[in-house]
Amino acid sequence: VFREVPQAAPVAVFKLSQDFSNDQFPKKVNLGVGAYRTDEGQPWVLPVVKKVEKIIVHDDRLNHEYLPILGLPEFRSSASKIALGDDSPAIQENRVGAVQCLGGTGALKMGAEFLRRFYNGNNNTKTPVYVSAPTWENHNAVFANAGFEDIRSYKYWDAEKRGLDFAGFLGDLESCPEHSIFVLHACAHNPTGTDPTHEQWKQIADTMMRRNLFVFFDSAYQGFASGSLDKDAWAVRYFVSMDFEMLCAQSFSKNFGLYNERVGNLTIVARDADNLKRILSQMEMIVRTTWSNPPSQGARIVAITLNSSELFTEWKDNVKTMADRVLLMRAQLKAKLQALGTPGTWDHITEQIGMFSFTGLNPKQVEYMVKERHVYLMASGRINMCGLTTKNIDYVAESIHEAVTK
Ligand code: PLP
């Protein structure tokens, strides 16, 4: 019965990691997958996470009963507070709710499923969904799989000036059909590492409000852009203050280092408390037929951390440790390329923020890096700055130099 099943293409970033694992070259470097590494090139279990895991193991009141369909209440509320701020008027007005989801991906999926069913009419598969050009490789597919038929991209990256194509972005906001859905990266845009300024965000919000566009924030790197959770939530909080009804998908994979625990949250900012109640009732229906109810371990770790002022402070320190190491690697990589006299300007490496840098290397140069130098990076030229260490940075800089000059 499965004879006709066609072979699906491998997922690029996972294939890259597999190729890296199979490579026997001693100096190989993995700059592909978006995960934090220490200066020893190792995964990092955040010290605060280790501490909370011990608390959980020793707490005899905890068990493995099902969680509620929408997830752990203390996780959902504290996660939304991190995004919207403790003093958010929308939270005080009881019009903010949340769904615990399986990672940021699950939160995007839940949001997409809900929007397709209920946004601006029932089963509205024709509403255009706009994602940035370029964007995280999964955005298109998540919305398409939820049933949206018209996925488009809005201008974002100006390759020539290696920066935001703000005029193009605004132009697309002006010319798209009213009520289109826009997926916006809350901070540390993946893959370009380039965010709008506050002034630009204000113009984006004004245009979206005037044109009745729907904003769906994707917040996968809160804390990674600036090292400060509040600063990185500026855009989300600004949109809430402008009275948008909106969704925000949050991932705790990166900022808690809980990649395989699948901890995500979908924050919903509704018109009023009654509207929120009805939205959450429908979210329950969608979750029930998708994963029925979510896993607890990761959500408990996050909830315990966020609800203790001491652990919360420790977590913020841990996030800053990661963000600071990325900044150091940015500065060192730029300095090394400049010292080597590598043609081109490399200021964008320190101007870009977050986990990734969009190097500007073209597909041929990327191929050279992978095939000849065993430095693994995405075909787009995106590198994960966390894959750089003080031990491999010379080798990587020399590889970039060779790729550019050969
Ligand atoms: N959104 C963006 C922009 C991402 O880069 C990622 C992960 O790489 C996600 C969402 C998904 O996060 P998660 O691993 O929590 O599903």
Short mmCIF file of C-alpha atoms and ligand atoms in Angstrom, two decimals, residues 34 102-106 108 136 139 185 190 218-221 250-254 259 262-264 356 382, ligand 1:
data_model
loop_
_atom_site.label_atom_id
_atom_site.label_comp_id
_atom_site.label_asym_id
_atom_site.label_seq_id
_atom_site.Cartn_x
_atom_site.Cartn_y
_atom_site.Cartn_z
CA GLY A 34 21.20 26.82 15.78
CA LEU A 102 5.86 21.64 21.70
CA GLY A 103 8.65 24.15 21.17
CA GLY A 104 8.42 27.32 19.16
CA THR A 105 7.52 25.18 16.17
CA GLY A 106 4.50 23.79 18.01
CA LEU A 108 3.63 28.44 15.35
CA TRP A 136 13.69 30.40 9.06
CA HIS A 139 7.96 29.04 8.38
CA HIS A 185 10.67 37.87 14.01
CA ASN A 190 16.96 34.24 11.65
CA ASP A 218 7.90 34.54 16.35
CA SER A 219 10.10 34.96 19.42
CA ALA A 220 12.72 32.22 19.37
CA TYR A 221 15.75 34.15 20.66
CA GLN A 250 7.75 31.71 22.08
CA SER A 251 10.51 29.14 22.09
CA PHE A 252 12.52 28.29 25.20
CA SER A 253 14.82 25.97 23.25
CA LYS A 254 17.65 28.44 22.88
CA TYR A 259 16.20 22.00 22.77
CA ARG A 262 10.21 20.96 23.37
CA VAL A 263 9.18 23.93 25.47
CA GLY A 264 7.13 26.57 23.72
CA PHE A 356 23.45 33.90 13.51
CA ARG A 382 24.33 31.68 7.47
N1 PLP B 1 11.43 30.22 14.95
C1 PLP B 1 12.67 30.51 14.58
C2 PLP B 1 12.95 31.81 13.90
C3 PLP B 1 13.72 29.61 14.82
O1 PLP B 1 14.95 29.90 14.43
C4 PLP B 1 13.42 28.38 15.47
C5 PLP B 1 14.46 27.38 15.70
O2 PLP B 1 15.49 27.32 15.12
C6 PLP B 1 12.11 28.13 15.84
C7 PLP B 1 11.14 29.07 15.57
C8 PLP B 1 11.69 26.84 16.47
O3 PLP B 1 12.09 26.66 17.76
P1 PLP B 1 11.89 25.27 18.49
O4 PLP B 1 13.15 24.52 18.33
O5 PLP B 1 11.62 25.67 19.90
O6 PLP B 1 10.74 24.57 17.88
#
